[in-house]
Short mmCIF file of C-alpha atoms and ligand atoms in Angstrom, two decimals:
data_model
loop_
_atom_site.label_atom_id
_atom_site.label_comp_id
_atom_site.label_asym_id
_atom_site.label_seq_id
_atom_site.Cartn_x
_atom_site.Cartn_y
_atom_site.Cartn_z
CA MET A 7 114.34 -29.32 60.38
CA HIS A 8 112.88 -28.29 56.83
CA LYS A 9 115.12 -26.98 54.32
CA GLN A 10 113.52 -24.07 52.41
CA THR A 11 112.68 -25.55 49.16
CA GLY A 12 109.20 -24.57 48.44
CA ALA A 13 107.80 -21.31 46.77
CA ILE A 14 107.46 -17.90 48.73
CA TRP A 15 103.96 -16.54 48.20
CA VAL A 16 102.85 -13.01 48.84
CA ILE A 17 99.34 -12.62 49.29
CA ALA A 18 98.46 -9.37 47.30
CA GLU A 19 96.00 -6.73 48.07
CA LYS A 20 94.59 -4.05 45.68
CA ALA A 21 94.58 -0.33 46.37
CA GLY A 22 92.00 1.00 44.06
CA ASP A 23 92.88 -0.24 40.47
CA LYS A 24 96.65 -0.82 41.46
CA PRO A 25 98.45 -3.52 43.72
CA ALA A 26 98.81 -1.99 47.28
CA GLU A 27 102.27 -0.68 48.14
CA VAL A 28 102.83 -3.06 50.72
CA SER A 29 102.05 -5.84 48.29
CA LEU A 30 105.01 -4.53 46.28
CA GLU A 31 107.30 -4.21 49.11
CA LEU A 32 106.79 -7.71 50.12
CA LEU A 33 107.38 -8.96 46.74
CA GLY A 34 110.68 -7.05 46.74
CA LYS A 35 111.63 -8.87 50.06
CA ALA A 36 110.49 -12.13 48.80
CA ARG A 37 112.74 -11.94 45.68
CA GLU A 38 115.66 -10.99 47.98
CA LEU A 39 114.99 -14.29 50.09
CA ALA A 40 114.42 -16.33 47.16
CA GLU A 41 117.55 -15.27 45.37
CA SER A 42 119.62 -16.55 48.44
CA ASN A 43 117.87 -19.84 48.39
CA GLY A 44 117.01 -20.46 44.46
CA VAL A 45 113.13 -20.69 45.10
CA PRO A 46 110.34 -19.20 43.08
CA VAL A 47 108.25 -16.21 44.11
CA ALA A 48 104.40 -16.30 43.71
CA ALA A 49 101.88 -13.54 44.16
CA VAL A 50 98.22 -14.45 44.91
CA LEU A 51 95.46 -12.07 43.76
CA LEU A 52 91.94 -12.52 44.72
CA GLY A 53 89.40 -10.12 43.23
CA ASN A 54 86.92 -9.39 40.52
CA ASN A 55 88.43 -8.34 37.16
CA VAL A 56 91.78 -8.13 38.51
CA GLU A 57 93.81 -9.61 35.67
CA PRO A 58 95.29 -6.21 34.60
CA LEU A 59 97.17 -6.46 38.01
CA ALA A 60 99.03 -9.34 37.64
CA GLU A 61 101.74 -7.75 35.20
CA GLU A 62 102.55 -5.18 37.83
CA LEU A 63 103.18 -7.97 40.20
CA ILE A 64 105.46 -9.66 37.89
CA ALA A 65 107.35 -6.28 36.99
CA PHE A 66 107.70 -6.00 40.80
CA GLY A 67 109.45 -9.58 41.32
CA ALA A 68 106.71 -12.26 40.98
CA ASP A 69 107.70 -15.13 38.84
CA ARG A 70 104.15 -16.66 38.97
CA VAL A 71 100.67 -14.89 39.70
CA TYR A 72 97.88 -17.18 40.86
CA LEU A 73 94.68 -15.16 39.88
CA ILE A 74 91.44 -15.90 41.25
CA ASP A 75 88.69 -13.68 39.61
CA HIS A 76 85.30 -14.19 40.89
CA PRO A 77 82.33 -11.36 41.36
CA ARG A 78 82.18 -12.63 45.02
CA LEU A 79 85.65 -11.61 45.54
CA GLU A 80 85.01 -7.96 44.52
CA LEU A 81 85.57 -6.65 47.87
CA TYR A 82 87.53 -8.16 50.81
CA GLN A 83 85.45 -10.30 53.11
CA ASN A 84 87.11 -12.48 55.70
CA ASP A 85 85.20 -15.64 55.19
CA THR A 86 85.19 -15.65 51.30
CA TYR A 87 88.87 -14.85 51.04
CA ALA A 88 89.84 -17.27 53.55
CA LEU A 89 87.91 -20.18 52.05
CA VAL A 90 89.37 -19.57 48.55
CA LEU A 91 92.84 -18.95 50.12
CA THR A 92 92.94 -21.92 52.53
CA GLY A 93 92.05 -24.14 49.42
CA LEU A 94 94.81 -23.02 47.31
CA ILE A 95 97.55 -23.32 49.85
CA LYS A 96 96.29 -26.75 50.49
CA ARG A 97 96.46 -27.51 46.66
CA HIS A 98 99.82 -25.82 45.84
CA ARG A 99 101.74 -26.18 49.38
CA PRO A 100 103.80 -23.16 49.32
CA GLU A 101 106.83 -23.21 51.91
CA THR A 102 106.36 -19.68 53.01
CA VAL A 103 103.34 -17.20 52.72
CA LEU A 104 103.38 -13.55 53.44
CA PHE A 105 100.82 -10.83 53.91
CA GLY A 106 100.67 -7.22 54.33
CA ALA A 107 99.87 -6.39 57.95
CA THR A 108 97.00 -4.11 57.05
CA TYR A 109 93.53 -4.36 58.65
CA GLY A 110 92.65 -6.88 55.83
CA GLY A 111 95.83 -8.68 55.68
CA SER A 112 95.98 -9.00 59.50
CA GLU A 113 92.65 -10.56 59.91
CA LEU A 114 92.88 -12.81 56.66
CA SER A 115 96.55 -14.15 57.80
CA ALA A 116 95.29 -15.13 61.09
CA THR A 117 92.08 -16.90 59.76
CA VAL A 118 93.99 -19.07 57.25
CA ALA A 119 96.73 -19.94 59.68
CA ALA A 120 94.12 -21.11 62.12
CA ARG A 121 92.68 -23.21 59.46
CA LEU A 122 95.85 -24.54 58.21
CA GLU A 123 96.91 -25.33 61.60
CA THR A 124 100.16 -23.43 61.31
CA GLY A 125 102.31 -20.78 63.03
CA LEU A 126 101.74 -17.00 62.24
CA ALA A 127 104.06 -14.27 63.26
CA ALA A 128 102.13 -10.96 63.08
CA HIS A 129 103.33 -7.48 62.38
CA CYS A 130 107.08 -8.60 61.44
CA VAL A 131 109.61 -5.87 61.04
CA ASP A 132 111.98 -8.08 59.14
CA LEU A 133 112.50 -11.65 57.59
CA ARG A 134 115.44 -13.84 56.76
CA PHE A 135 116.20 -17.33 56.36
CA ASN A 136 118.46 -19.12 59.01
CA GLU A 137 121.03 -21.66 57.91
CA ALA A 138 118.19 -24.37 58.60
CA GLY A 139 116.35 -22.90 55.86
CA GLU A 140 113.66 -21.61 58.43
CA LEU A 141 112.14 -18.13 57.96
CA VAL A 142 113.13 -16.17 60.82
CA GLN A 143 110.46 -13.60 61.48
CA VAL A 144 111.47 -10.58 63.50
CA VAL A 145 109.02 -8.79 65.67
CA PRO A 146 109.33 -6.27 68.59
CA ALA A 147 108.68 -7.86 71.89
CA PHE A 148 108.55 -7.16 75.72
CA GLY A 149 106.88 -3.56 75.32
CA GLY A 150 109.12 -2.97 72.33
CA THR A 151 112.33 -3.21 74.29
CA VAL A 152 113.99 -6.08 72.27
CA LEU A 153 113.51 -7.59 68.64
CA CYS A 154 112.49 -10.98 68.89
CA ASP A 155 113.18 -14.00 66.44
CA ILE A 156 110.54 -16.26 65.68
CA THR A 157 110.64 -19.45 63.63
CA CYS A 158 108.08 -22.08 62.82
CA PRO A 159 110.07 -25.48 62.71
CA GLU A 160 107.46 -27.90 62.93
CA SER A 161 104.40 -26.96 60.63
CA ARG A 162 104.11 -25.58 56.93
CA PRO A 163 103.69 -23.12 55.53
CA GLN A 164 105.37 -20.81 57.54
CA MET A 165 103.35 -17.58 57.43
CA ALA A 166 104.15 -13.93 58.55
CA SER A 167 102.19 -10.67 58.11
CA VAL A 168 104.59 -7.75 57.70
CA ARG A 169 104.00 -4.10 58.50
CA PRO A 170 103.40 -1.92 55.65
CA GLY A 171 106.96 0.14 54.84
CA ALA A 172 108.99 -2.27 56.68
CA PHE A 173 110.81 -3.21 53.20
CA ARG A 174 111.26 -1.12 50.17
CA LYS A 175 109.76 -2.14 46.64
CA ARG A 176 112.06 -2.94 43.83
CA GLU A 177 112.25 -0.78 40.59
CA ARG A 178 109.36 -1.63 38.39
CA ASP A 179 110.87 -3.97 35.62
CA THR A 180 108.47 -4.43 32.64
CA SER A 181 111.02 -6.54 31.06
CA ARG A 182 110.62 -9.37 33.43
CA SER A 183 108.44 -12.27 32.49
CA GLY A 184 106.23 -14.55 34.39
CA GLU A 185 103.26 -16.99 34.17
CA VAL A 186 99.49 -16.35 35.06
CA ILE A 187 97.82 -19.17 36.43
CA LYS A 188 94.04 -18.64 36.55
CA GLU A 189 92.64 -20.72 39.63
CA SER A 190 88.96 -21.50 40.17
CA ALA A 191 86.80 -20.21 42.74
CA ALA A 192 84.41 -22.97 42.43
CA VAL A 193 84.48 -23.72 46.17
CA LEU A 194 82.31 -20.29 46.59
CA ASP A 195 79.44 -21.76 44.44
CA GLY A 196 78.07 -23.86 47.31
CA TYR A 197 78.99 -21.36 50.04
CA ARG A 198 76.27 -19.23 51.49
CA SER A 199 78.11 -16.38 53.45
CA PRO A 200 76.21 -14.63 56.43
CA LEU A 201 78.04 -11.19 55.41
CA LYS A 202 77.87 -9.08 52.42
CA ALA A 203 80.40 -6.41 51.82
CA VAL A 204 78.43 -3.55 50.24
CA ARG A 205 81.02 -1.02 49.62
CA LEU A 206 84.48 0.45 50.29
CA VAL A 207 84.57 3.71 51.81
CA ARG A 208 88.24 5.46 52.12
CA HIS A 209 88.96 7.79 54.69
CA LYS A 210 91.18 10.61 53.63
CA PRO A 211 93.05 12.40 56.46
CA PRO A 212 93.47 16.15 56.22
CA GLY A 213 96.72 17.70 55.49
CA LEU A 214 100.00 16.10 54.24
CA PRO A 215 100.27 12.31 54.45
CA LEU A 216 102.95 11.45 56.97
CA GLU A 217 104.62 8.86 54.85
CA GLN A 218 105.03 11.90 52.33
CA ALA A 219 106.22 14.37 54.56
CA GLU A 220 110.01 15.44 54.41
CA VAL A 221 109.90 16.83 57.93
CA VAL A 222 108.13 14.87 60.71
CA VAL A 223 107.57 16.61 63.95
CA ALA A 224 106.70 13.65 66.51
CA GLY A 225 105.73 13.79 69.96
CA GLY A 226 105.51 11.53 72.96
CA TRP A 227 104.02 11.18 76.35
CA GLY A 228 106.69 13.80 77.47
CA VAL A 229 105.23 16.54 75.47
CA GLY A 230 101.78 16.49 77.41
CA PRO A 231 98.39 18.11 76.21
CA GLU A 232 99.25 21.63 76.90
CA ALA A 233 102.17 21.70 74.77
CA TRP A 234 100.89 19.68 71.99
CA HIS A 235 99.81 22.61 69.89
CA PHE A 236 103.47 23.62 69.37
CA LEU A 237 104.22 20.50 67.49
CA GLU A 238 101.50 21.31 65.04
CA LYS A 239 102.79 24.97 64.62
CA ILE A 240 106.20 23.76 64.10
CA ALA A 241 105.33 21.02 61.48
CA LEU A 242 103.13 23.68 59.57
CA GLU A 243 106.07 26.12 59.56
CA LEU A 244 108.29 23.47 58.37
CA GLY A 245 105.74 22.00 55.64
CA GLY A 246 105.98 18.77 57.42
CA ALA A 247 103.52 16.58 59.20
CA VAL A 248 102.97 15.53 62.87
CA GLY A 249 103.51 12.07 63.95
CA CYS A 250 103.04 10.51 67.55
CA THR A 251 103.73 7.44 69.83
CA ARG A 252 101.02 5.36 71.09
CA PRO A 253 100.43 6.95 74.60
CA ALA A 254 99.73 10.41 72.58
CA LEU A 255 97.32 8.82 70.52
CA ASP A 256 95.68 6.88 73.47
CA GLU A 257 95.40 10.05 75.49
CA GLY A 258 93.63 11.85 72.57
CA TRP A 259 96.12 14.50 71.77
CA VAL A 260 96.21 13.36 68.19
CA LYS A 261 92.91 12.48 66.81
CA ASP A 262 94.03 10.91 63.62
CA GLU A 263 95.13 7.49 64.10
CA GLY A 264 97.19 7.23 61.12
CA ALA A 265 99.74 9.80 62.90
CA MET A 266 101.01 6.80 65.08
CA ILE A 267 104.69 5.80 63.83
CA GLY A 268 105.68 2.38 64.71
CA THR A 269 105.05 -1.29 64.56
CA SER A 270 101.31 -0.88 64.68
CA GLY A 271 101.34 2.59 62.88
CA LYS A 272 103.05 4.07 60.09
CA THR A 273 106.66 3.65 58.83
CA VAL A 274 108.28 6.86 57.87
CA ARG A 275 111.50 7.73 56.28
CA PRO A 276 111.45 11.76 56.28
CA ARG A 277 114.67 13.89 55.53
CA VAL A 278 114.45 15.25 59.03
CA TYR A 279 112.75 13.42 62.00
CA LEU A 280 112.01 15.84 65.34
CA GLY A 281 111.19 13.78 68.34
CA PHE A 282 109.94 15.36 71.62
CA GLY A 283 109.33 13.44 74.69
CA ILE A 284 109.70 9.95 73.05
CA SER A 285 111.50 7.45 75.05
CA GLY A 286 112.53 5.42 72.19
CA SER A 287 110.89 1.82 72.62
CA THR A 288 111.36 -0.30 69.59
CA HIS A 289 107.89 -0.48 68.71
CA HIS A 290 108.28 3.44 67.84
CA THR A 291 111.69 3.44 66.57
CA ALA A 292 110.84 0.44 63.94
CA GLY A 293 108.63 3.06 62.43
CA MET A 294 111.34 5.92 61.79
CA LYS A 295 114.66 4.48 62.56
CA ASP A 296 115.73 5.01 58.61
CA SER A 297 114.82 8.73 58.74
CA GLY A 298 117.55 10.89 57.25
CA VAL A 299 118.53 13.09 60.28
CA ILE A 300 117.02 12.35 63.72
CA ILE A 301 117.02 14.88 66.43
CA SER A 302 115.36 14.28 69.86
CA VAL A 303 114.75 16.20 73.00
CA ASN A 304 114.14 14.30 76.36
CA THR A 305 114.67 15.52 79.96
CA ASP A 306 116.42 11.94 80.53
CA PRO A 307 119.94 11.88 79.59
CA GLU A 308 119.72 8.15 79.37
CA ALA A 309 116.50 7.89 77.39
CA PRO A 310 117.03 4.84 74.64
CA PHE A 311 115.91 7.39 72.08
CA PHE A 312 119.24 9.26 71.94
CA GLN A 313 120.88 6.11 70.66
CA VAL A 314 119.12 6.28 67.41
CA SER A 315 119.39 10.07 67.37
CA ASP A 316 121.99 11.97 65.24
CA TYR A 317 121.54 15.08 67.31
CA GLY A 318 120.05 14.78 70.96
CA VAL A 319 118.97 17.81 73.39
CA VAL A 320 118.50 17.08 77.12
CA ALA A 321 115.73 19.71 77.72
CA ASP A 322 112.37 19.90 78.90
CA ALA A 323 109.99 19.84 75.56
CA LYS A 324 107.76 22.15 77.12
CA ASP A 325 110.11 24.75 77.44
CA PHE A 326 112.14 23.90 74.31
CA LEU A 327 109.06 23.88 71.79
CA PRO A 328 108.01 27.54 71.94
CA VAL A 329 111.57 28.60 71.65
CA LEU A 330 111.88 26.57 68.61
CA LEU A 331 108.89 27.80 67.03
CA GLU A 332 110.07 31.31 67.70
CA LYS A 333 113.41 30.54 66.16
CA ILE A 334 111.86 29.06 63.18
CA ARG A 335 109.81 31.85 62.47
CA GLU A 336 112.56 34.42 63.18
CA TYR A 337 114.57 32.54 60.73
CA LYS A 338 111.99 32.52 58.19
CA GLY A 339 111.63 36.35 58.80
CA LEU A 340 107.83 36.03 59.44
CA ASP A 341 106.63 39.19 61.45
CA LYS A 342 104.11 38.90 64.37
CA THR A 343 101.07 39.87 62.38
CA THR A 344 101.23 36.62 60.12
CA ARG A 345 102.02 34.26 62.90
CA ARG A 346 99.11 31.91 63.86
C1 FAD B 419 102.14 -4.78 70.76
C2 FAD B 419 102.54 -3.50 71.01
C3 FAD B 419 102.67 -2.58 69.98
C4 FAD B 419 103.08 -1.27 69.98
N1 FAD B 419 102.96 -0.24 68.80
C5 FAD B 419 103.34 0.91 69.08
C6 FAD B 419 103.78 1.80 67.77
O1 FAD B 419 103.29 1.30 66.55
N2 FAD B 419 103.97 3.04 68.04
C7 FAD B 419 104.56 3.52 69.52
O2 FAD B 419 104.57 4.61 69.35
N3 FAD B 419 104.17 2.79 70.49
C8 FAD B 419 103.80 1.47 70.15
N4 FAD B 419 103.59 0.76 71.16
C9 FAD B 419 104.05 1.06 72.62
C10 FAD B 419 105.35 1.15 72.98
O3 FAD B 419 105.81 0.01 73.44
C11 FAD B 419 105.81 2.30 73.97
O4 FAD B 419 105.01 2.23 75.15
C12 FAD B 419 105.59 3.84 73.44
O5 FAD B 419 106.06 3.88 72.12
C13 FAD B 419 106.29 4.66 74.48
O6 FAD B 419 105.70 6.06 74.01
P1 FAD B 419 106.24 7.38 74.56
O7 FAD B 419 107.76 7.19 74.18
O8 FAD B 419 105.59 8.52 74.00
O9 FAD B 419 106.27 7.28 76.16
P2 FAD B 419 107.03 6.97 77.23
O10 FAD B 419 107.79 5.58 77.05
O11 FAD B 419 106.36 7.01 78.62
O12 FAD B 419 108.37 7.99 77.38
C14 FAD B 419 108.01 9.20 77.33
C15 FAD B 419 109.51 9.88 77.23
O13 FAD B 419 109.37 11.35 77.62
C16 FAD B 419 110.45 11.95 78.37
N5 FAD B 419 110.03 12.93 79.10
C17 FAD B 419 109.03 13.29 80.01
N6 FAD B 419 108.66 14.57 80.24
C18 FAD B 419 109.49 15.12 79.30
C19 FAD B 419 109.33 16.54 79.17
N7 FAD B 419 108.80 17.46 79.78
N8 FAD B 419 110.35 16.92 78.30
C20 FAD B 419 110.97 15.96 77.42
N9 FAD B 419 110.90 14.78 77.59
C21 FAD B 419 110.11 14.16 78.43
C22 FAD B 419 110.57 10.66 79.47
O14 FAD B 419 111.89 10.76 79.86
C23 FAD B 419 110.49 9.51 78.47
O15 FAD B 419 111.72 9.21 77.77
C24 FAD B 419 103.09 -0.69 71.30
C25 FAD B 419 103.18 -1.56 72.39
C26 FAD B 419 102.74 -2.97 72.15
C27 FAD B 419 102.79 -3.94 73.37
#
């Protein structure tokens, strides 16, 4: 068994001219893990002219930032990033390497783990060290009905990708000091890539972003296509946003992929979460369990979702939703002419 002695690395991502939220969340968790084991936390930042971001990474918990600045790292590209990062990990031999389970992070972590011939647990929802000093990587398993602990006892580094929103970032502390180490990307000089990333286009979904909504009105398979529009109307009346489960997205009742809540989707912590026709698999609840007040409606009195709910209503969502909309409108005092 390995004792956790080496550094914990967080592979940082950029969002515009700032570190991505998930990277700051990972630094917060890495700090917590490091403090229980007395090991350093390092952030790794690849990009072009990214040095100004190093201070932010230190303010959010890094003791050290490995900076690899190179024009060919301007945009994320799997082959160039994996080449540089694999070399860096081989040189410094961190014990633990954490990635955000973003599109890029999921791809990069898998490529790097394969090249290093080590293990990777993907889409983790929690991390801790066990008594042997191994990183316990918690992922939903068996259709989301259980949370599974994964360890990597035989090889190093132990690597995990962690879903955005799983951890909270720490308070920004500009009094923290840290070391910035500039690393070479000379390995790219002799490398001809078959790809060229040209530009990054960000899609901005309409309406209030789900993660920022104080009220989330979520629907699952039990709502069905005919009653779905009630969720949207209720969300509008309450100034909230609509979320959904995997089946509702797969069925096309929701067009925006960003509306899915859970291990493969968003993590939300609204003040009020209303869930209709949702069974309560851990794949979904992992993304909303920290909401303020959770209210759910389900025809099945034994539905697991009731276990994480503060208030549960055993009812048919198709009957319940129009009545709820009516009551909200009545409460708000809107007359029929202003109704949509
Ligand atoms: C690797 C992996 C990742 C996944 N990631 C996610 C994820 O991020 N997010 C996610 O949501 N899922 C995810 N899933 C799918 C997840 O496991 C569940 O299958 C899914 O969350 C179930 O969605 P649901 O509750 O809408 O449907 P169901 O499980 O089919 O539940 C429907 C519920 O509606 C109730 N119901 C039926 N009719 C009515 C009615 N008329 N009124 C009221 N209630 C009614 C039923 O009693 C039931 O409880 C993932 C699965 C895998 C394998």
